[in-house]
Each structure stands twice: as C-alpha cells, then as structure tokens.
Amino acid sequence: MELFLYTALFAPLVGSMFAALYSGSPKNIIAGIIPSILLGVSLISSTILLVLVLTTGHTLHVEMMTWMATGDLYIPFGFVVDQISVTMMMVVTLVSTVVHVYAIGYMSHDKAFNRFFAWLSAFVFSMLILVMSDNFAGLFIGWEGVGLCSWGLIGFWYHKESATWAANEAFIMNRIADLGMLIGIFLVFWNTGTLQYDGAFAAMQNLDTDTLTWIGIFLFVGAMGKSAQFPLHTWLADAMEGPTPVSALIHAATMVTAGVYLVVRSNELYALIPNVGLFIASLGAFVAIFAATMALVNRDIKRVIAYSTLSQLGYMFAAAGLGAYWVALFHLMAHAFFKALLFLGGGNVMHAMSDELDPFKMGGLGKAMKGTMILMTLASVALAGIFPLAGFFSKDLILEVAFVDHHFIIYSVLLVTAGLTAFYSFRIIALIFHGEDRHTALGFHPHEAYKFMLWAMAPLAVLAVIAGFLFKGTYFEMITQLLPATEYHVHSAVTYWIMTIGTQAFVIAAIYFAYKKYMSKDIKVPDGTSKMENSFAYKLLINQYYIPYFYEEYLVKPYRELSTVCWEKVDQKIVDASVDGIAKVFYTTGVKTRTMQNGNLSTMLKWMVAGTVALLSLAVVFGLAARYSGEIRLFLSGLGV
Amino acid sequence: MEIGLNHYLVLSTILFAIGLVGVMRRKNLLMLFFATEILLNSVNISFAAISHYYGDLTGQMFAFFVIAIAASEVAVGLGLLVVWHKRHNSIDLDKMSTMRG
Amino acid sequence: MFEAIAFYLFAFLTISMFYITVTTSQALYALTALAAGMIFISAFFFILGADFLGAIQIVVYSGAVMALYAFGMMFFDTTRDVKEKQGNNAIILGLGTMAALLIVAIFSAPIISDNISAFYPMTAGAGNTQEVGMVLFTKYLVPFEVAAVMLLVAMIAGIVLAGKKMDISLTLTEEDEIRAMREEQEKEVS
C-alpha cells in the first residue's frame, strides 16, 4: 500500500520535472500531456487509498526517511494517509487532474505552455506534501511550497505589471501570516517537545489553556493568510490576474482551503480552546457576508467568483470554529468541485470573449456556448445550495450547525449570506448567458471551447450534482472515525422543515430576483451615470470597502517612506559610508605609504631605522613589563581591573 | 672622577647616533660605507668596555669578529661599488631606483 | 685622573672626527676624518686594557680598511659632488638618537641588573694578548676559522668584482671611446 502512497505523492513531482525540462523550449504538447497522465496516476493511487481507508478503516503511516535529528528534535519525512488526508488527496488530485486536462486546451495558445505545467504540477506536489505530512514541519514545507507555486502562477504573465504586483502582494501577505504560523509551530515544539501530530496533540491535553490559546491563535493566523480571511483577504481577489486554471485549482479548490485543513487537522487543539473556536466562527461568518456583499456589484466575473470563494471559506471556518470539523471538511470538498467548475466555465467565457471579463459587455452568450452555460448554471445552483445538489447538503448543514449550537447571530448572518450568494451567482449567469445580446455591438465573436475541455469539466459537474446526497452518508461514516462525530439535528421536525424550506425559498427568491433584474432588456454597460452607481453603498462595495485603498495609503505608503528614509539616511549615510570609509582608509593608506616603496635606498634606510626603533621600543616595553610584572599587577588590581 | 662603564656606553650611544644619522642622510654611497664603519666601531667600544668592567673576554671576542666582518664587508661592498660606478658612472644613492615598485 | 683626562680627550676627538665624516661633502675629508677616528677609538681599547684589540683596530681599520677605501676612491670621480638633497634633518636626528639610546638601554639592562657573570674571566698574571689567544684558539676556534674563510671569500669577491675589465685603462683612452663604451654598456643594461 505504501507504493500507492508514494505514487500518489511523487507522480506530480515527476510530471513537474518533466515539464520543467521543456521550460526553455517552445510550446510542446507533450509537456502538458505527460504531467496530466501522471496526475491521473496520482488520482488512481489516491482512489485506491480511499477505497482502502473506506473498506478497512485502516490508516497508513509511513516514514520515508529522517529529515532532522538533532538532540531532542526529531523530524522525519513522514506521511500519513488517514481519513482527513485521504479526503484532501482525493479533492486535490481530482481537481488538479481535471484542471490539467482543461489547461492543455486553455493554455494552447500561450508561449509559456511548458512552464505553466511545470509550475502547476509542482503546486500539486506541494499541496500533497501539505496534506499528507504527519508533522507540522512537513506541513510547513508544503505550505511554503504552495505559496511559492502560487506566486509563480499568479505572476505567470510576468510581463504584465498588474500580474507581478498581484503575485508579490499574495506572496508578501502570506509571508506575514506565515510568520504567525511559524511562531505557532515553535510554540508547539516548545511546549510539547515534538512536531508529530499524534505526539503533539496528545501532549496538549496536559497544557494550560493560556498556552493552548496562544498556539491556537498563532496557527490560525497562518490559516488566515493562506485562506485569505479578513484582514489578509485582499490578495485573493488580485490573484485573479493569473491564468484561469490556476484560479480554479489554487485560488478556489485547494490552496486557499489549506487554512481550513489546518484547523481541521488541529481539531484536538481547538476542541480544548472553545473561545478561539468561537472567534474563528465569528470571523468566518463575518468574512462570509463581507465577501458576499463585495461580490454583489463587482464587474469582473473572475473577481465575483473569487469573492464567492472567500465567502465560502468563511462558511468553512464558521463550521470549523463551531467544532463541526467534519462539516467544514465536507463543505471544503463539495465547494472544491463546484467552485473549480465555475472557474473553468468562467475561463471558457473569457476565451470566447477574448479575455473580456465584464459581464455587462456579454449577454446572450448562451446561444453560442450551450455546454458552458449548462455547466456554469449547474455549478451556480450547487453553490446556491438548491436541493439536491452538493451545496445544499454541505452549506445548509453549516446553517444547521449554527442553529443547533444556538449561535443565532452567526446563523442569521450565514442565512443572509446564502441569499446573497444565490443572488450574485445568478447575477453573473444572467448577465453572461441570458438577456440581450450586447457583445456583438462591441465587436466580439464568441465561440465554444474545445470539446475535450468541456468533457474534462464533466466529472466536476457530476460531482457537484451528486457529491451531496450520494456521499454524505459514506463520508460521515468514514471521517468520524477520526473527527468528533457530532450529528447536528434540529430537535423538532417542524422547525427543521421550516428552516430547510424557508432557506430554499429564500434562495430561490434571490435567484428569481437576480434573473428578473439582470435579464431585462434595458441592461446597459454601466457608464457611471446611473443613480445606483452613485449611491454610497455601491461605491463602498465596488471599492472593496476601501480596504485596498486603506492598505495602500496607511500601510504601504508610510512603509515606503520609512524604507526611503532608511535607504537614504541609514543605508547610504551610515552603512554605505562606513563600508566606503573602511575601503577609503585602506586606499588612502596605500596611496600614502606607496612613497615608502619609491625604490630610493635612502628612504628605505630611513624606514629601516624607523622600524628598528619601533621594534626596540617594543622590546624595551616588554622587557620592563616582564621585569616589573609584579608591580604592574599590583597597580592594575589597585585600579580594580 | 672615576670613569665607569656608563661613560663608555654614553660615548658609544653618541657615536652610534652619529653613525645612524650618517646612514640616513648620506646620498653618496662611499660616505654611506663610512657611516656603517662608525656604527660598527661604536659597538666595538661598548663591547670592549663591558668586557673590561666585567672581567669577561667574550666582549673582546665579539669586537674581534665584528672587525673581521667589517673588513669583509668593505672588501665586497667596495667591489660592488666599483662595478656599479663602471656601469652607471655614478654612486648617487638617489639614482639607484631600479627597485622602484 | 689620568684615565679620566684620556677618556674625555679621546671622546671629544672621536666624536668630532666622526661628526666631520658624516657632515662633510668632501670625500677625502671624510676618509681622513674616519681614519683618524678609528685610531682614536683604538686609544679607548688601550685604556680598557684590550691591547690586542687596539692593535687589531689600528692594523685592520686604519691600515687595511682605510687603504682599501683610499684605493677604491681612485676608481671614482671624487671631485664630482654627489648632490645630497636632504629631507627633514630633525627626523633623521631623532630617529638616530632614539635607536642608539634604545640599543644601549637594552644592552645595559642585564648589566645593571647584575644578571651576567663572566664566562671567561681574565686570567690573573697573563697579558691581554695571551688571554685573547687562549680563548680564541680554544672556545672560539670554529668561529675564528669561519671568519678566516669569510675574509678569504670577501677578498676573492672584491678582486672578481672590481677587477673585471681592469685591463682597460680609462685614463689612457680617448673621451669619445669612453663615451662609446658607456653607451654600449647602458644599452646592455637597458
């Protein structure tokens, strides 16, 4: 069975290496196909492991080799396949396989086709390290690995200023958060003496609450960065500068959920500190509605989907924070499927519209792109949480969790967010695929994507439909062997039905409203004159609550000014000056003493005498010191030396 | 007034200083040789004086060898000086700058 | 009393002779003053009872070395002044004095502290020459022989160095020929 583990883990690495070999040569379709096949192999291995875990309930724990062993510190390259990691492995390998195949078509006109696959497979490998590692150090390596690959892929079109800026923003924000996470890991090691999950969590049971709280907070700071939670959320929307497959894989399905994974993985820790859990849940609920409101008005389909991702991550954290770890993980899985699908559909639309992203300039695309329309609508329905698609089972479960745990504020926030989610999802669907044809007038000639790209998306669509009702039972059976098996049932059947049907009705109403509003014939490309666009709320939302502006004005600019001061005053005037000064001293000494070596014997004789005098003086001094050492010592001791 | 060792040492010091000054300020190579002779002789005086006041012959032996060395030095040095003068028609120290770096 | 008078007299004479040697611009004056100074130094040796050393001083310095210098000077155009451009005389003087003082201080240090004892005490009743001979041919025999070889080597070296092309007499050749020879040599050198 270890064979399957290693195959699943290292096949993407081999694929990445293979594609990297071609990175210097012009586009070669092989560089896309081989990594995709290898990822398929990884997917099959993961599936076999999943079947193994499902049927036997056994988990796999291997130690490939020792990584660090110094003193008390022992960190192996250990990998674990248990119920949590096998779920993540399935999600990661499945979505990435789909995305790889899709990207062969999507990137087919890009010059850097080979480089793209090298990065993408490297990302999958890092992500697998992250989810399969059996200790915090390995997790951190994967964590940084995905951060690096994310950087490389956001800035994939590095000739674009905005892309490099977004890549750096994502990278730097993640570094800030990773510092918190590192501190958390250090605290874990300091207090428990080990970084292995099982050992560390076992030791945590005996620690006092304060320490655990700090550990929990610092680890969560890391999760906040990776999962783009408020206030480190701005990078995710900007990360949409990367190619769409990247957005689908990294910034929707896998990497951004790493934070959720971390919290789920550390469930034993967070179970001990319910206050931090409550904070996580509140923050999650806040981010859910916060991001959803920003998605309402945005005029960039990828950004809308990005905010939707942010909002759904908020849901996951809300669930995880309330102790419903298995629900969080379930939503993570379901969300990965339909959000990746949504993104890939968005990619198709982008291609069709020659990289135009404003849905107001589209309209009526459904005629030309039937396949994409069906897939995206499916994904949106799943996202909105309509029965019986995946979103209904996972997202409504979170609402139930909040309700059952009597966190009614969180519940109502999440409920409103559910409505908003449905509204903005169908706003873009309506704007893109239905209503008046606005694109022809602007000179666009949309065309459907390659057939194989649509087929590649099909598995995701199927999963988005069936993942909920088909898997929920099996999944619950499996995952609760490891995670706390809290069943969330509303006690009274009447309340349950009212809640469910009420939510459904609310969501459907939101969808209807969205269709009604955005399919009307008088939708125009906004030009900043309408009444709504000038309202305060609209401006607040379109400017993302002015948070990027705030960061720019109050963090980036002062920091830049401080850096300028440091550069001009400290670096140039002190550091450089002292370094130059040292060099100058030597140089001047050299120039001055060069006259000693002017070849004139008379001068040399003078210097010889001077040297003799110096040496003789030394001899006299040392002679006297040796002779009167007793007295000198007495004198020095008198001085207190 | 008894003449002691210190008198001789002071005399030796004075002569040595004169010799050193000569070594440093002379530009005529021949004069430079004269100055070195002064240096050697001043040392000889101290050797002889120490030998006398301590009743030890070693000082005289040293002075003896110093004289031998001085004689050899003069022989070889003068030979070299003659060769140099034949080549360059000059025994000016300032013009010997072939060692200029 | 006699000793004191002799010491001060010869000290004065020696210092003035050597002073002339290092200050005069005339090579002949310098040579003469040096020779005189050497002889005056031998007087100190006699005062100190080192008769043999005094004799050697006169024979070797005033006889051999000075004669060597005198002959050597015949090769040079001593009438032509070597222009002695001077730097800072104070530095030279200071350095010289300092070095001399320090050397004496170092050499006199063990004497002052009475740390030395005589290795080869003077033999009572024997003359200085006899004593010197005894020590020189017993304890210092090997250095003595080495010094003899060294002198031989120096002699041969002096002859070889100075004696090259001695068959060409500069005084008997014409000016033009000398100039031509010189130019040829300079070409060789460069």
Tab-separated table of N, CA, C and O in Angstrom, chain A residues 597-606 608-610, chain B residues 20 23-24 26-27 32 93-94 96-97 99-101:
chain	number	residue	atom	x	y	z
A	597	GLN	N	57.792	52.828	-0.864
A	597	GLN	CA	58.335	51.866	-1.826
A	597	GLN	C	58.762	52.570	-3.110
A	597	GLN	O	58.576	52.037	-4.194
A	598	ASN	N	59.329	53.778	-2.968
A	598	ASN	CA	59.675	54.506	-4.186
A	598	ASN	C	61.013	54.071	-4.770
A	598	ASN	O	61.506	54.654	-5.699
A	599	GLY	N	61.589	53.027	-4.174
A	599	GLY	CA	62.810	52.485	-4.747
A	599	GLY	C	64.049	53.256	-4.358
A	599	GLY	O	65.162	52.872	-4.715
A	600	ASN	N	63.869	54.336	-3.612
A	600	ASN	CA	65.041	55.113	-3.179
A	600	ASN	C	65.643	54.466	-1.948
A	600	ASN	O	64.997	54.302	-0.921
A	601	LEU	N	66.919	54.073	-2.080
A	601	LEU	CA	67.550	53.327	-0.990
A	601	LEU	C	67.651	54.165	0.272
A	601	LEU	O	67.528	53.655	1.378
A	602	SER	N	67.814	55.447	0.085
A	602	SER	CA	67.957	56.313	1.249
A	602	SER	C	66.676	56.325	2.069
A	602	SER	O	66.692	56.180	3.299
A	603	THR	N	65.558	56.440	1.356
A	603	THR	CA	64.264	56.384	2.043
A	603	THR	C	64.107	55.050	2.754
A	603	THR	O	63.650	54.970	3.898
A	604	MET	N	64.507	54.000	2.059
A	604	MET	CA	64.374	52.680	2.656
A	604	MET	C	65.194	52.581	3.935
A	604	MET	O	64.748	52.003	4.931
A	605	LEU	N	66.375	53.160	3.869
A	605	LEU	CA	67.219	53.110	5.068
A	605	LEU	C	66.541	53.829	6.221
A	605	LEU	O	66.528	53.355	7.348
A	606	LYS	N	65.921	54.966	5.880
A	606	LYS	CA	65.236	55.707	6.939
A	606	LYS	C	64.132	54.869	7.542
A	606	LYS	O	63.966	54.786	8.767
A	608	MET	N	63.951	51.726	7.528
A	608	MET	CA	64.541	50.608	8.261
A	608	MET	C	64.884	51.045	9.676
A	608	MET	O	64.588	50.343	10.657
A	609	VAL	N	65.474	52.216	9.786
A	609	VAL	CA	65.826	52.713	11.109
A	609	VAL	C	64.565	52.933	11.935
A	609	VAL	O	64.505	52.572	13.123
A	610	ALA	N	63.532	53.513	11.273
A	610	ALA	CA	62.279	53.750	11.995
A	610	ALA	C	61.710	52.438	12.510
A	610	ALA	O	61.280	52.326	13.670
B	20	LEU	N	74.156	56.532	12.678
B	20	LEU	CA	72.821	56.364	12.121
B	20	LEU	C	72.411	57.577	11.303
B	20	LEU	O	71.852	57.449	10.211
B	23	VAL	N	74.058	57.294	8.094
B	23	VAL	CA	73.414	56.298	7.224
B	23	VAL	C	72.183	56.888	6.575
B	23	VAL	O	71.899	56.670	5.403
B	24	MET	N	71.456	57.678	7.352
B	24	MET	CA	70.181	58.168	6.831
B	24	MET	C	70.335	59.353	5.907
B	24	MET	O	69.556	59.520	4.987
B	26	ARG	N	73.244	60.428	4.236
B	26	ARG	CA	74.226	60.393	3.164
B	26	ARG	C	73.641	59.870	1.875
B	26	ARG	O	72.931	58.872	1.870
B	27	LYS	N	73.945	60.559	0.755
B	27	LYS	CA	73.456	60.086	-0.528
B	27	LYS	C	74.609	59.531	-1.362
B	27	LYS	O	74.390	58.883	-2.371
B	32	LEU	N	78.216	56.478	2.732
B	32	LEU	CA	77.349	55.546	3.443
B	32	LEU	C	78.174	54.439	4.072
B	32	LEU	O	77.948	54.023	5.220
B	93	LEU	N	73.022	57.627	-4.370
B	93	LEU	CA	72.013	56.694	-3.871
B	93	LEU	C	70.649	56.973	-4.492
B	93	LEU	O	69.865	56.062	-4.750
B	94	ASP	N	70.342	58.261	-4.734
B	94	ASP	CA	69.017	58.607	-5.263
B	94	ASP	C	68.819	58.079	-6.672
B	94	ASP	O	67.694	57.949	-7.139
B	96	MET	N	69.841	55.165	-7.635
B	96	MET	CA	69.667	53.707	-7.615
B	96	MET	C	68.200	53.404	-7.332
B	96	MET	O	67.813	53.133	-6.210
B	97	SER	N	67.418	53.513	-8.362
B	97	SER	CA	65.989	53.291	-8.111
B	97	SER	C	65.451	52.175	-8.994
B	97	SER	O	64.306	52.195	-9.407
B	99	MET	N	64.759	49.400	-7.950
B	99	MET	CA	63.823	48.617	-7.137
B	99	MET	C	62.477	49.306	-6.993
B	99	MET	O	61.635	48.895	-6.215
B	100	ARG	N	62.303	50.383	-7.772
B	100	ARG	CA	61.047	51.117	-7.675
B	100	ARG	C	59.874	50.217	-8.061
B	100	ARG	O	59.885	49.547	-9.067
B	101	GLY	N	58.902	50.263	-7.184
B	101	GLY	CA	57.768	49.354	-7.427
B	101	GLY	C	56.762	49.944	-8.392
B	101	GLY	O	56.806	51.085	-8.726
